[in-house]
C-alpha cells in the first residue's frame, strides 16, 4: 500500500494532469487521511471536471467527513455525466435516508435496481418497503485486492460475554457491548496482548489477524513520512461485510477494532477512540 501511494504521488508530481489522483485519493480516504484525500480529489477535479469517477471519489470523501449534502451534490454530478452509475444511485439513497427522506431514498434505490442493481440494493429496497425505517444500502466503497485487509476474516460477531472481567480478552467488552464489534490489542510483533477478534463462526482468530497485520505500523509510518503529513493516527479498511479500523498504540503496538459493515463509520471510530484510551491505561498499569 505504501509503495502504491509513493508511486501515485510521484506520478502526480511529474504530471499534474494524471488520473493517478483517483487511486491515490481513494487509498488516503480508506486510511482515514480525509483532509489530504479531499485536497487530492479537489485538485484532480480542477483538471478533470467532467470525470464521473472524480466526482464519485469526492462524494465518498464527503460522506466520511459527514458532509452529506456535499456528497449528494457530487453524486448528482456523477449522474449527469453517467446516468446509469450504480454507485451514485446507492450513495444518493444513503444520503436521503440519513436525512430522513425515505421516499427519495426508495426512489434512488428503485432506479439502482432498474439499472441492474445487486443483492445489496435488492435487500435494502425490500427492507425499506417492508419497514419504512430499515437502513438502505451503505455508501458504496471501492475495494482493492492490495493491503492487509484482503486476508482479514469477512465478518465479526460480539465477544463472549461469559469471560471473566480480569481476562485480558475481556478488556474492551463493556465498550463493545452486545453489538457486532470486536477489538484486539497487538504488540509490535503482531502478538495478541488483550482483546479478542471473533470470526463469523464464533471462534477467536486473533492470532491469525495479528500475524496478517504485523507489518501495518511500519508500512503506515513509511507512507506518512513519504507524504510528509506527520504521524499516522488511524487506518480504515473495508471488506464486503466488515469495517476494520486501526490505530497505533504504545511501543509500536496496534489496536484493531472491527464491526459489521452496517455499523456507521463514525460509531466505529468512536469505539476505536474509547478502546485506545482503555488500552493505554491498561498498558500503563503493567497489564500484560
PDB file of C-alpha atoms in Angstrom:
ATOM      1  CA  UNK A   1       0.000   0.000   0.000  1.00  0.00           C
ATOM      2  CA  UNK A   2       2.779   2.446   0.934  1.00  0.00           C
ATOM      3  CA  UNK A   3       4.617   1.681  -2.315  1.00  0.00           C
ATOM      4  CA  UNK A   4       1.439   2.400  -4.281  1.00  0.00           C
ATOM      5  CA  UNK A   5       0.939   5.723  -2.526  1.00  0.00           C
ATOM      6  CA  UNK A   6       4.511   6.692  -3.298  1.00  0.00           C
ATOM      7  CA  UNK A   7       4.194   5.694  -6.938  1.00  0.00           C
ATOM      8  CA  UNK A   8       0.940   7.609  -7.453  1.00  0.00           C
ATOM      9  CA  UNK A   9       2.334  10.664  -5.638  1.00  0.00           C
ATOM     10  CA  UNK A  10       5.425  10.629  -7.849  1.00  0.00           C
ATOM     11  CA  UNK A  11       3.285  10.306 -10.969  1.00  0.00           C
ATOM     12  CA  UNK A  12       1.195  13.314  -9.967  1.00  0.00           C
ATOM     13  CA  UNK A  13       4.332  15.316  -9.244  1.00  0.00           C
ATOM     14  CA  UNK A  14       5.624  14.531 -12.753  1.00  0.00           C
ATOM     15  CA  UNK A  15       2.266  15.073 -14.443  1.00  0.00           C
ATOM     16  CA  UNK A  16      -0.345  17.109 -12.507  1.00  0.00           C
ATOM     17  CA  UNK A  17      -2.940  16.175 -15.164  1.00  0.00           C
ATOM     18  CA  UNK A  18      -2.525  12.440 -14.460  1.00  0.00           C
ATOM     19  CA  UNK A  19      -5.516  10.373 -13.330  1.00  0.00           C
ATOM     20  CA  UNK A  20      -3.329   8.919 -10.592  1.00  0.00           C
ATOM     21  CA  UNK A  21      -5.177  11.229  -8.194  1.00  0.00           C
ATOM     22  CA  UNK A  22      -8.103   8.767  -8.291  1.00  0.00           C
ATOM     23  CA  UNK A  23      -6.381   5.727  -6.707  1.00  0.00           C
ATOM     24  CA  UNK A  24      -4.261   7.998  -4.512  1.00  0.00           C
ATOM     25  CA  UNK A  25      -7.281   9.841  -3.135  1.00  0.00           C
ATOM     26  CA  UNK A  26      -9.180   6.597  -2.584  1.00  0.00           C
ATOM     27  CA  UNK A  27      -6.281   4.999  -0.721  1.00  0.00           C
ATOM     28  CA  UNK A  28      -5.856   8.039   1.509  1.00  0.00           C
ATOM     29  CA  UNK A  29      -9.595   8.037   2.199  1.00  0.00           C
ATOM     30  CA  UNK A  30      -9.519   4.409   3.245  1.00  0.00           C
ATOM     31  CA  UNK A  31      -6.552   5.163   5.526  1.00  0.00           C
ATOM     32  CA  UNK A  32      -8.590   7.875   7.242  1.00  0.00           C
ATOM     33  CA  UNK A  33      -6.443  10.715   5.855  1.00  0.00           C
ATOM     34  CA  UNK A  34      -9.561  12.645   4.868  1.00  0.00           C
ATOM     35  CA  UNK A  35      -8.142  16.155   4.692  1.00  0.00           C
ATOM     36  CA  UNK A  36      -5.333  15.069   2.394  1.00  0.00           C
ATOM     37  CA  UNK A  37      -7.684  12.881   0.335  1.00  0.00           C
ATOM     38  CA  UNK A  38     -10.009  15.870  -0.079  1.00  0.00           C
ATOM     39  CA  UNK A  39      -7.171  18.091  -1.238  1.00  0.00           C
ATOM     40  CA  UNK A  40      -6.044  15.496  -3.784  1.00  0.00           C
ATOM     41  CA  UNK A  41      -9.611  14.989  -5.083  1.00  0.00           C
ATOM     42  CA  UNK A  42     -10.359  18.709  -5.405  1.00  0.00           C
ATOM     43  CA  UNK A  43      -7.131  19.350  -7.303  1.00  0.00           C
ATOM     44  CA  UNK A  44      -7.903  16.448  -9.591  1.00  0.00           C
ATOM     45  CA  UNK A  45     -11.400  17.752 -10.265  1.00  0.00           C
ATOM     46  CA  UNK A  46      -9.988  21.126 -11.240  1.00  0.00           C
ATOM     47  CA  UNK A  47      -8.341  19.423 -14.225  1.00  0.00           C
ATOM     48  CA  UNK A  48     -10.961  16.707 -14.826  1.00  0.00           C
ATOM     49  CA  UNK A  49     -14.303  18.371 -14.095  1.00  0.00           C
ATOM     50  CA  UNK A  50     -16.160  16.009 -16.458  1.00  0.00           C
ATOM     51  CA  UNK A  51     -14.757  12.803 -14.959  1.00  0.00           C
ATOM     52  CA  UNK A  52     -17.537  10.863 -13.203  1.00  0.00           C
ATOM     53  CA  UNK A  53     -15.104   8.838 -11.092  1.00  0.00           C
ATOM     54  CA  UNK A  54     -13.548  12.045  -9.768  1.00  0.00           C
ATOM     55  CA  UNK A  55     -16.921  13.326  -8.563  1.00  0.00           C
ATOM     56  CA  UNK A  56     -17.667   9.880  -7.091  1.00  0.00           C
ATOM     57  CA  UNK A  57     -14.395   9.960  -5.149  1.00  0.00           C
ATOM     58  CA  UNK A  58     -15.169  13.406  -3.765  1.00  0.00           C
ATOM     59  CA  UNK A  59     -18.664  12.251  -2.755  1.00  0.00           C
ATOM     60  CA  UNK A  60     -17.322   9.305  -0.758  1.00  0.00           C
ATOM     61  CA  UNK A  61     -14.770  11.528   0.963  1.00  0.00           C
ATOM     62  CA  UNK A  62     -17.570  13.964   1.822  1.00  0.00           C
ATOM     63  CA  UNK A  63     -19.629  11.181   3.433  1.00  0.00           C
ATOM     64  CA  UNK A  64     -16.671  10.167   5.587  1.00  0.00           C
ATOM     65  CA  UNK A  65     -16.352  13.836   6.596  1.00  0.00           C
ATOM     66  CA  UNK A  66     -20.096  13.810   7.438  1.00  0.00           C
ATOM     67  CA  UNK A  67     -20.790  16.400   4.722  1.00  0.00           C
ATOM     68  CA  UNK A  68     -23.878  14.646   3.413  1.00  0.00           C
ATOM     69  CA  UNK A  69     -25.314  17.385   1.224  1.00  0.00           C
ATOM     70  CA  UNK A  70     -21.963  17.902  -0.470  1.00  0.00           C
ATOM     71  CA  UNK A  71     -21.797  14.169  -1.129  1.00  0.00           C
ATOM     72  CA  UNK A  72     -25.301  14.224  -2.606  1.00  0.00           C
ATOM     73  CA  UNK A  73     -24.409  17.123  -4.904  1.00  0.00           C
ATOM     74  CA  UNK A  74     -21.292  15.321  -6.150  1.00  0.00           C
ATOM     75  CA  UNK A  75     -23.257  12.139  -6.845  1.00  0.00           C
ATOM     76  CA  UNK A  76     -25.815  14.254  -8.663  1.00  0.00           C
ATOM     77  CA  UNK A  77     -22.960  15.486 -10.850  1.00  0.00           C
ATOM     78  CA  UNK A  78     -21.930  11.858 -11.430  1.00  0.00           C
ATOM     79  CA  UNK A  79     -25.420  11.020 -12.702  1.00  0.00           C
ATOM     80  CA  UNK A  80     -25.382  13.960 -15.081  1.00  0.00           C
ATOM     81  CA  UNK A  81     -22.175  12.564 -16.572  1.00  0.00           C
ATOM     82  CA  UNK A  82     -23.100   8.883 -16.275  1.00  0.00           C
ATOM     83  CA  UNK A  83     -26.898   8.397 -15.816  1.00  0.00           C
ATOM     84  CA  UNK A  84     -26.631   4.678 -15.053  1.00  0.00           C
ATOM     85  CA  UNK A  85     -23.874   4.985 -12.414  1.00  0.00           C
ATOM     86  CA  UNK A  86     -24.900   2.429  -9.767  1.00  0.00           C
ATOM     87  CA  UNK A  87     -22.607   3.757  -7.055  1.00  0.00           C
ATOM     88  CA  UNK A  88     -24.042   7.262  -7.322  1.00  0.00           C
ATOM     89  CA  UNK A  89     -27.613   5.979  -7.053  1.00  0.00           C
ATOM     90  CA  UNK A  90     -26.761   3.900  -3.992  1.00  0.00           C
ATOM     91  CA  UNK A  91     -24.930   6.823  -2.442  1.00  0.00           C
ATOM     92  CA  UNK A  92     -27.814   9.242  -3.024  1.00  0.00           C
ATOM     93  CA  UNK A  93     -30.214   6.737  -1.456  1.00  0.00           C
ATOM     94  CA  UNK A  94     -27.946   6.540   1.583  1.00  0.00           C
ATOM     95  CA  UNK A  95     -27.788  10.324   1.959  1.00  0.00           C
ATOM     96  CA  UNK A  96     -31.530  10.813   1.597  1.00  0.00           C
ATOM     97  CA  UNK A  97     -32.202   8.085   4.158  1.00  0.00           C
ATOM     98  CA  UNK A  98     -29.771   9.677   6.602  1.00  0.00           C
ATOM     99  CA  UNK A  99     -31.584  12.983   6.068  1.00  0.00           C
ATOM    100  CA  UNK A 100     -34.904  11.323   6.918  1.00  0.00           C
ATOM    101  CA  UNK A 101     -36.292  11.376   3.375  1.00  0.00           C
ATOM    102  CA  UNK A 102     -37.263   7.723   2.938  1.00  0.00           C
ATOM    103  CA  UNK A 103     -39.393   8.436  -0.130  1.00  0.00           C
ATOM    104  CA  UNK A 104     -36.422   9.783  -2.078  1.00  0.00           C
ATOM    105  CA  UNK A 105     -34.212   7.002  -0.687  1.00  0.00           C
ATOM    106  CA  UNK A 106     -36.635   4.452  -2.118  1.00  0.00           C
ATOM    107  CA  UNK A 107     -36.742   6.310  -5.429  1.00  0.00           C
ATOM    108  CA  UNK A 108     -32.963   6.136  -5.855  1.00  0.00           C
ATOM    109  CA  UNK A 109     -32.813   2.506  -4.772  1.00  0.00           C
ATOM    110  CA  UNK A 110     -35.518   1.689  -7.315  1.00  0.00           C
ATOM    111  CA  UNK A 111     -33.518   3.408 -10.035  1.00  0.00           C
ATOM    112  CA  UNK A 112     -30.452   1.427  -8.952  1.00  0.00           C
ATOM    113  CA  UNK A 113     -32.449  -1.811  -9.162  1.00  0.00           C
ATOM    114  CA  UNK A 114     -33.637  -0.883 -12.649  1.00  0.00           C
ATOM    115  CA  UNK A 115     -30.023  -0.367 -13.711  1.00  0.00           C
ATOM    116  CA  UNK A 116     -29.211  -3.948 -12.791  1.00  0.00           C
ATOM    117  CA  UNK A 117     -28.565  -3.341  -9.095  1.00  0.00           C
ATOM    118  CA  UNK A 118     -27.044  -6.042  -6.931  1.00  0.00           C
ATOM    119  CA  UNK A 119     -28.044  -8.166  -3.943  1.00  0.00           C
ATOM    120  CA  UNK A 120     -27.293  -5.269  -1.595  1.00  0.00           C
ATOM    121  CA  UNK A 121     -29.666  -2.949  -3.454  1.00  0.00           C
ATOM    122  CA  UNK A 122     -32.414  -5.569  -3.582  1.00  0.00           C
ATOM    123  CA  UNK A 123     -32.167  -6.258   0.150  1.00  0.00           C
ATOM    124  CA  UNK A 124     -32.140  -2.557   1.056  1.00  0.00           C
ATOM    125  CA  UNK A 125     -35.142  -1.845  -1.151  1.00  0.00           C
ATOM    126  CA  UNK A 126     -37.120  -4.743   0.306  1.00  0.00           C
ATOM    127  CA  UNK A 127     -36.306  -3.698   3.877  1.00  0.00           C
ATOM    128  CA  UNK A 128     -37.216  -0.089   3.213  1.00  0.00           C
ATOM    129  CA  UNK A 129     -40.557  -1.015   1.699  1.00  0.00           C
ATOM    130  CA  UNK A 130     -41.360  -3.540   4.402  1.00  0.00           C
ATOM    131  CA  UNK A 131     -40.483  -1.488   7.474  1.00  0.00           C
ATOM    132  CA  UNK A 132     -40.104   2.048   6.254  1.00  0.00           C
ATOM    133  CA  UNK A 133     -37.237   2.513   8.700  1.00  0.00           C
ATOM    134  CA  UNK A 134     -34.707  -0.128   7.743  1.00  0.00           C
ATOM    135  CA  UNK A 135     -31.352   1.365   6.715  1.00  0.00           C
ATOM    136  CA  UNK A 136     -30.695   1.422   2.976  1.00  0.00           C
ATOM    137  CA  UNK A 137     -27.610   0.062   1.336  1.00  0.00           C
ATOM    138  CA  UNK A 138     -24.397   1.506   2.814  1.00  0.00           C
ATOM    139  CA  UNK A 139     -22.424   4.123   0.950  1.00  0.00           C
ATOM    140  CA  UNK A 140     -20.560   2.348  -1.853  1.00  0.00           C
ATOM    141  CA  UNK A 141     -16.855   1.977  -1.399  1.00  0.00           C
ATOM    142  CA  UNK A 142     -14.277   0.931  -3.910  1.00  0.00           C
ATOM    143  CA  UNK A 143     -12.245  -2.093  -2.975  1.00  0.00           C
ATOM    144  CA  UNK A 144      -8.746  -3.222  -3.788  1.00  0.00           C
ATOM    145  CA  UNK A 145      -7.018  -6.558  -3.624  1.00  0.00           C
ATOM    146  CA  UNK A 146      -3.996  -4.804  -2.111  1.00  0.00           C
ATOM    147  CA  UNK A 147      -3.407  -4.381   1.605  1.00  0.00           C
ATOM    148  CA  UNK A 148      -3.649  -6.411   4.783  1.00  0.00           C
ATOM    149  CA  UNK A 149      -7.443  -6.415   4.807  1.00  0.00           C
ATOM    150  CA  UNK A 150      -7.521  -8.947   1.993  1.00  0.00           C
ATOM    151  CA  UNK A 151      -6.851 -11.725   4.496  1.00  0.00           C
ATOM    152  CA  UNK A 152      -8.962 -10.466   7.397  1.00  0.00           C
ATOM    153  CA  UNK A 153     -11.995 -12.517   8.447  1.00  0.00           C
ATOM    154  CA  UNK A 154     -15.052 -11.478   6.460  1.00  0.00           C
ATOM    155  CA  UNK A 155     -17.321 -10.704   9.397  1.00  0.00           C
ATOM    156  CA  UNK A 156     -17.336 -10.293  13.141  1.00  0.00           C
ATOM    157  CA  UNK A 157     -19.618 -11.282  15.989  1.00  0.00           C
ATOM    158  CA  UNK A 158     -19.900  -9.989  19.538  1.00  0.00           C
ATOM    159  CA  UNK A 159     -17.332 -11.379  22.025  1.00  0.00           C
ATOM    160  CA  UNK A 160     -18.396 -13.964  24.569  1.00  0.00           C
ATOM    161  CA  UNK A 161     -19.960 -12.097  27.480  1.00  0.00           C
ATOM    162  CA  UNK A 162     -19.159 -15.034  29.820  1.00  0.00           C
ATOM    163  CA  UNK A 163     -15.443 -14.202  30.031  1.00  0.00           C
ATOM    164  CA  UNK A 164     -14.150 -13.219  33.476  1.00  0.00           C
ATOM    165  CA  UNK A 165     -13.641  -9.440  33.937  1.00  0.00           C
ATOM    166  CA  UNK A 166      -9.921  -9.951  34.698  1.00  0.00           C
ATOM    167  CA  UNK A 167      -9.398 -11.950  31.499  1.00  0.00           C
ATOM    168  CA  UNK A 168      -7.292  -9.780  29.127  1.00  0.00           C
ATOM    169  CA  UNK A 169      -9.595 -10.912  26.326  1.00  0.00           C
ATOM    170  CA  UNK A 170     -12.431  -9.032  28.079  1.00  0.00           C
ATOM    171  CA  UNK A 171     -10.526  -5.731  28.261  1.00  0.00           C
ATOM    172  CA  UNK A 172     -12.869  -3.977  25.814  1.00  0.00           C
ATOM    173  CA  UNK A 173     -16.042  -5.976  26.439  1.00  0.00           C
ATOM    174  CA  UNK A 174     -18.014  -3.213  28.165  1.00  0.00           C
ATOM    175  CA  UNK A 175     -17.143  -0.750  25.375  1.00  0.00           C
ATOM    176  CA  UNK A 176     -18.170  -3.117  22.614  1.00  0.00           C
ATOM    177  CA  UNK A 177     -21.384  -4.211  24.314  1.00  0.00           C
ATOM    178  CA  UNK A 178     -23.509  -6.796  22.545  1.00  0.00           C
ATOM    179  CA  UNK A 179     -23.086  -5.320  19.071  1.00  0.00           C
ATOM    180  CA  UNK A 180     -21.284  -6.945  16.159  1.00  0.00           C
ATOM    181  CA  UNK A 181     -17.954  -5.401  17.105  1.00  0.00           C
ATOM    182  CA  UNK A 182     -14.671  -6.835  18.270  1.00  0.00           C
ATOM    183  CA  UNK A 183     -11.335  -5.375  19.389  1.00  0.00           C
ATOM    184  CA  UNK A 184      -7.761  -6.606  19.601  1.00  0.00           C
ATOM    185  CA  UNK A 185      -4.570  -5.141  21.082  1.00  0.00           C
ATOM    186  CA  UNK A 186      -1.340  -6.319  19.420  1.00  0.00           C
ATOM    187  CA  UNK A 187       2.298  -5.800  20.308  1.00  0.00           C
ATOM    188  CA  UNK A 188       4.981  -4.712  17.831  1.00  0.00           C
ATOM    189  CA  UNK A 189       5.361  -8.302  16.597  1.00  0.00           C
ATOM    190  CA  UNK A 190       1.666  -8.835  15.984  1.00  0.00           C
ATOM    191  CA  UNK A 191       1.179 -10.963  19.116  1.00  0.00           C
ATOM    192  CA  UNK A 192      -2.118 -10.600  20.970  1.00  0.00           C
ATOM    193  CA  UNK A 193      -1.876  -8.718  24.280  1.00  0.00           C
ATOM    194  CA  UNK A 194      -5.552  -8.236  25.042  1.00  0.00           C
ATOM    195  CA  UNK A 195      -8.983  -8.264  23.491  1.00  0.00           C
ATOM    196  CA  UNK A 196     -10.398 -10.776  21.084  1.00  0.00           C
ATOM    197  CA  UNK A 197     -11.149 -10.960  17.381  1.00  0.00           C
ATOM    198  CA  UNK A 198     -14.201 -13.153  16.904  1.00  0.00           C
ATOM    199  CA  UNK A 199     -14.762 -14.563  13.433  1.00  0.00           C
ATOM    200  CA  UNK A 200     -18.042 -15.245  11.706  1.00  0.00           C
ATOM    201  CA  UNK A 201     -18.204 -18.770  13.154  1.00  0.00           C
ATOM    202  CA  UNK A 202     -17.668 -17.526  16.720  1.00  0.00           C
ATOM    203  CA  UNK A 203     -14.037 -18.664  17.023  1.00  0.00           C
ATOM    204  CA  UNK A 204     -11.187 -16.437  18.210  1.00  0.00           C
ATOM    205  CA  UNK A 205      -8.980 -15.698  15.200  1.00  0.00           C
ATOM    206  CA  UNK A 206      -6.894 -13.044  16.960  1.00  0.00           C
ATOM    207  CA  UNK A 207      -3.575 -14.813  16.380  1.00  0.00           C
ATOM    208  CA  UNK A 208      -4.225 -15.090  12.644  1.00  0.00           C
ATOM    209  CA  UNK A 209      -5.265 -11.447  12.411  1.00  0.00           C
ATOM    210  CA  UNK A 210      -2.193 -10.368  14.361  1.00  0.00           C
ATOM    211  CA  UNK A 211       0.060 -12.277  12.003  1.00  0.00           C
ATOM    212  CA  UNK A 212      -1.538 -10.608   8.981  1.00  0.00           C
ATOM    213  CA  UNK A 213      -1.193  -7.137  10.488  1.00  0.00           C
ATOM    214  CA  UNK A 214       2.320  -7.419  11.930  1.00  0.00           C
ATOM    215  CA  UNK A 215       3.773  -5.014   9.338  1.00  0.00           C
ATOM    216  CA  UNK A 216       0.999  -2.413   9.257  1.00  0.00           C
ATOM    217  CA  UNK A 217       2.587   0.048  11.711  1.00  0.00           C
ATOM    218  CA  UNK A 218       5.877   0.214   9.812  1.00  0.00           C
ATOM    219  CA  UNK A 219       4.105   0.498   6.439  1.00  0.00           C
ATOM    220  CA  UNK A 220       1.879   3.327   7.701  1.00  0.00           C
ATOM    221  CA  UNK A 221       4.860   5.165   9.156  1.00  0.00           C
ATOM    222  CA  UNK A 222       6.772   4.930   5.869  1.00  0.00           C
ATOM    223  CA  UNK A 223       3.764   6.197   3.926  1.00  0.00           C
ATOM    224  CA  UNK A 224       3.159   9.225   6.153  1.00  0.00           C
ATOM    225  CA  UNK A 225       6.855  10.125   6.110  1.00  0.00           C
ATOM    226  CA  UNK A 226       6.909   9.903   2.330  1.00  0.00           C
ATOM    227  CA  UNK A 227       3.897  12.221   2.103  1.00  0.00           C
ATOM    228  CA  UNK A 228       5.253  14.493   4.850  1.00  0.00           C
ATOM    229  CA  UNK A 229       1.904  14.625   6.649  1.00  0.00           C
ATOM    230  CA  UNK A 230       3.067  13.870  10.184  1.00  0.00           C
ATOM    231  CA  UNK A 231       2.494  10.795  12.322  1.00  0.00           C
ATOM    232  CA  UNK A 232      -0.292   8.436  11.326  1.00  0.00           C
ATOM    233  CA  UNK A 233      -3.389   8.404  13.524  1.00  0.00           C
ATOM    234  CA  UNK A 234      -5.630   5.664  12.146  1.00  0.00           C
ATOM    235  CA  UNK A 235      -6.394   3.458   9.152  1.00  0.00           C
ATOM    236  CA  UNK A 236      -9.806   2.340   7.926  1.00  0.00           C
ATOM    237  CA  UNK A 237     -10.071  -0.862   5.874  1.00  0.00           C
ATOM    238  CA  UNK A 238     -13.252  -2.207   4.335  1.00  0.00           C
ATOM    239  CA  UNK A 239     -14.201  -5.709   3.243  1.00  0.00           C
ATOM    240  CA  UNK A 240     -17.506  -6.663   1.649  1.00  0.00           C
ATOM    241  CA  UNK A 241     -19.241  -7.063   5.023  1.00  0.00           C
ATOM    242  CA  UNK A 242     -16.932  -5.582   7.675  1.00  0.00           C
ATOM    243  CA  UNK A 243     -15.205  -2.314   8.571  1.00  0.00           C
ATOM    244  CA  UNK A 244     -11.817  -2.548  10.299  1.00  0.00           C
ATOM    245  CA  UNK A 245     -10.121   0.428  11.955  1.00  0.00           C
ATOM    246  CA  UNK A 246      -6.605   0.523  13.383  1.00  0.00           C
ATOM    247  CA  UNK A 247      -4.574   2.958  15.454  1.00  0.00           C
ATOM    248  CA  UNK A 248      -1.000   2.902  16.790  1.00  0.00           C
ATOM    249  CA  UNK A 249      -0.559   2.124  20.456  1.00  0.00           C
ATOM    250  CA  UNK A 250       2.349   2.258  22.913  1.00  0.00           C
ATOM    251  CA  UNK A 251       5.633   0.649  21.886  1.00  0.00           C
ATOM    252  CA  UNK A 252       4.741   0.278  18.195  1.00  0.00           C
ATOM    253  CA  UNK A 253       1.702  -1.769  19.154  1.00  0.00           C
ATOM    254  CA  UNK A 254      -1.550  -1.758  17.221  1.00  0.00           C
ATOM    255  CA  UNK A 255      -5.193  -1.543  18.261  1.00  0.00           C
ATOM    256  CA  UNK A 256      -7.684  -3.139  15.862  1.00  0.00           C
ATOM    257  CA  UNK A 257     -11.459  -2.630  16.029  1.00  0.00           C
ATOM    258  CA  UNK A 258     -13.767  -4.405  13.588  1.00  0.00           C
ATOM    259  CA  UNK A 259     -17.510  -4.081  13.099  1.00  0.00           C
ATOM    260  CA  UNK A 260     -20.168  -5.258  10.714  1.00  0.00           C
ATOM    261  CA  UNK A 261     -20.473  -3.243   7.501  1.00  0.00           C
ATOM    262  CA  UNK A 262     -23.857  -1.923   8.667  1.00  0.00           C
ATOM    263  CA  UNK A 263     -22.208  -0.062  11.566  1.00  0.00           C
ATOM    264  CA  UNK A 264     -21.834   3.687  10.859  1.00  0.00           C
ATOM    265  CA  UNK A 265     -18.205   4.627  10.322  1.00  0.00           C
ATOM    266  CA  UNK A 266     -18.486   7.430  12.853  1.00  0.00           C
ATOM    267  CA  UNK A 267     -19.564   4.954  15.539  1.00  0.00           C
ATOM    268  CA  UNK A 268     -16.678   2.607  14.695  1.00  0.00           C
ATOM    269  CA  UNK A 269     -14.227   5.474  15.073  1.00  0.00           C
ATOM    270  CA  UNK A 270     -15.707   6.484  18.433  1.00  0.00           C
ATOM    271  CA  UNK A 271     -15.380   2.895  19.642  1.00  0.00           C
ATOM    272  CA  UNK A 272     -11.765   2.892  18.410  1.00  0.00           C
ATOM    273  CA  UNK A 273     -11.017   6.049  20.435  1.00  0.00           C
ATOM    274  CA  UNK A 274     -12.551   4.603  23.597  1.00  0.00           C
ATOM    275  CA  UNK A 275     -10.721   1.297  23.199  1.00  0.00           C
ATOM    276  CA  UNK A 276      -7.469   3.150  22.544  1.00  0.00           C
ATOM    277  CA  UNK A 277      -7.797   5.079  25.790  1.00  0.00           C
ATOM    278  CA  UNK A 278      -8.596   1.849  27.664  1.00  0.00           C
ATOM    279  CA  UNK A 279      -5.572   0.113  26.104  1.00  0.00           C
ATOM    280  CA  UNK A 280      -3.238   2.948  27.091  1.00  0.00           C
ATOM    281  CA  UNK A 281      -4.414   2.870  30.713  1.00  0.00           C
ATOM    282  CA  UNK A 282      -4.108  -0.919  30.801  1.00  0.00           C
ATOM    283  CA  UNK A 283      -0.575  -0.825  29.419  1.00  0.00           C
ATOM    284  CA  UNK A 284       0.448   1.984  31.782  1.00  0.00           C
ATOM    285  CA  UNK A 285      -0.780  -0.201  34.643  1.00  0.00           C
ATOM    286  CA  UNK A 286       1.532  -3.010  33.575  1.00  0.00           C
ATOM    287  CA  UNK A 287      -1.307  -5.239  32.389  1.00  0.00           C
ATOM    288  CA  UNK A 288       0.437  -7.806  30.251  1.00  0.00           C
TER     289      UNK A 288
END
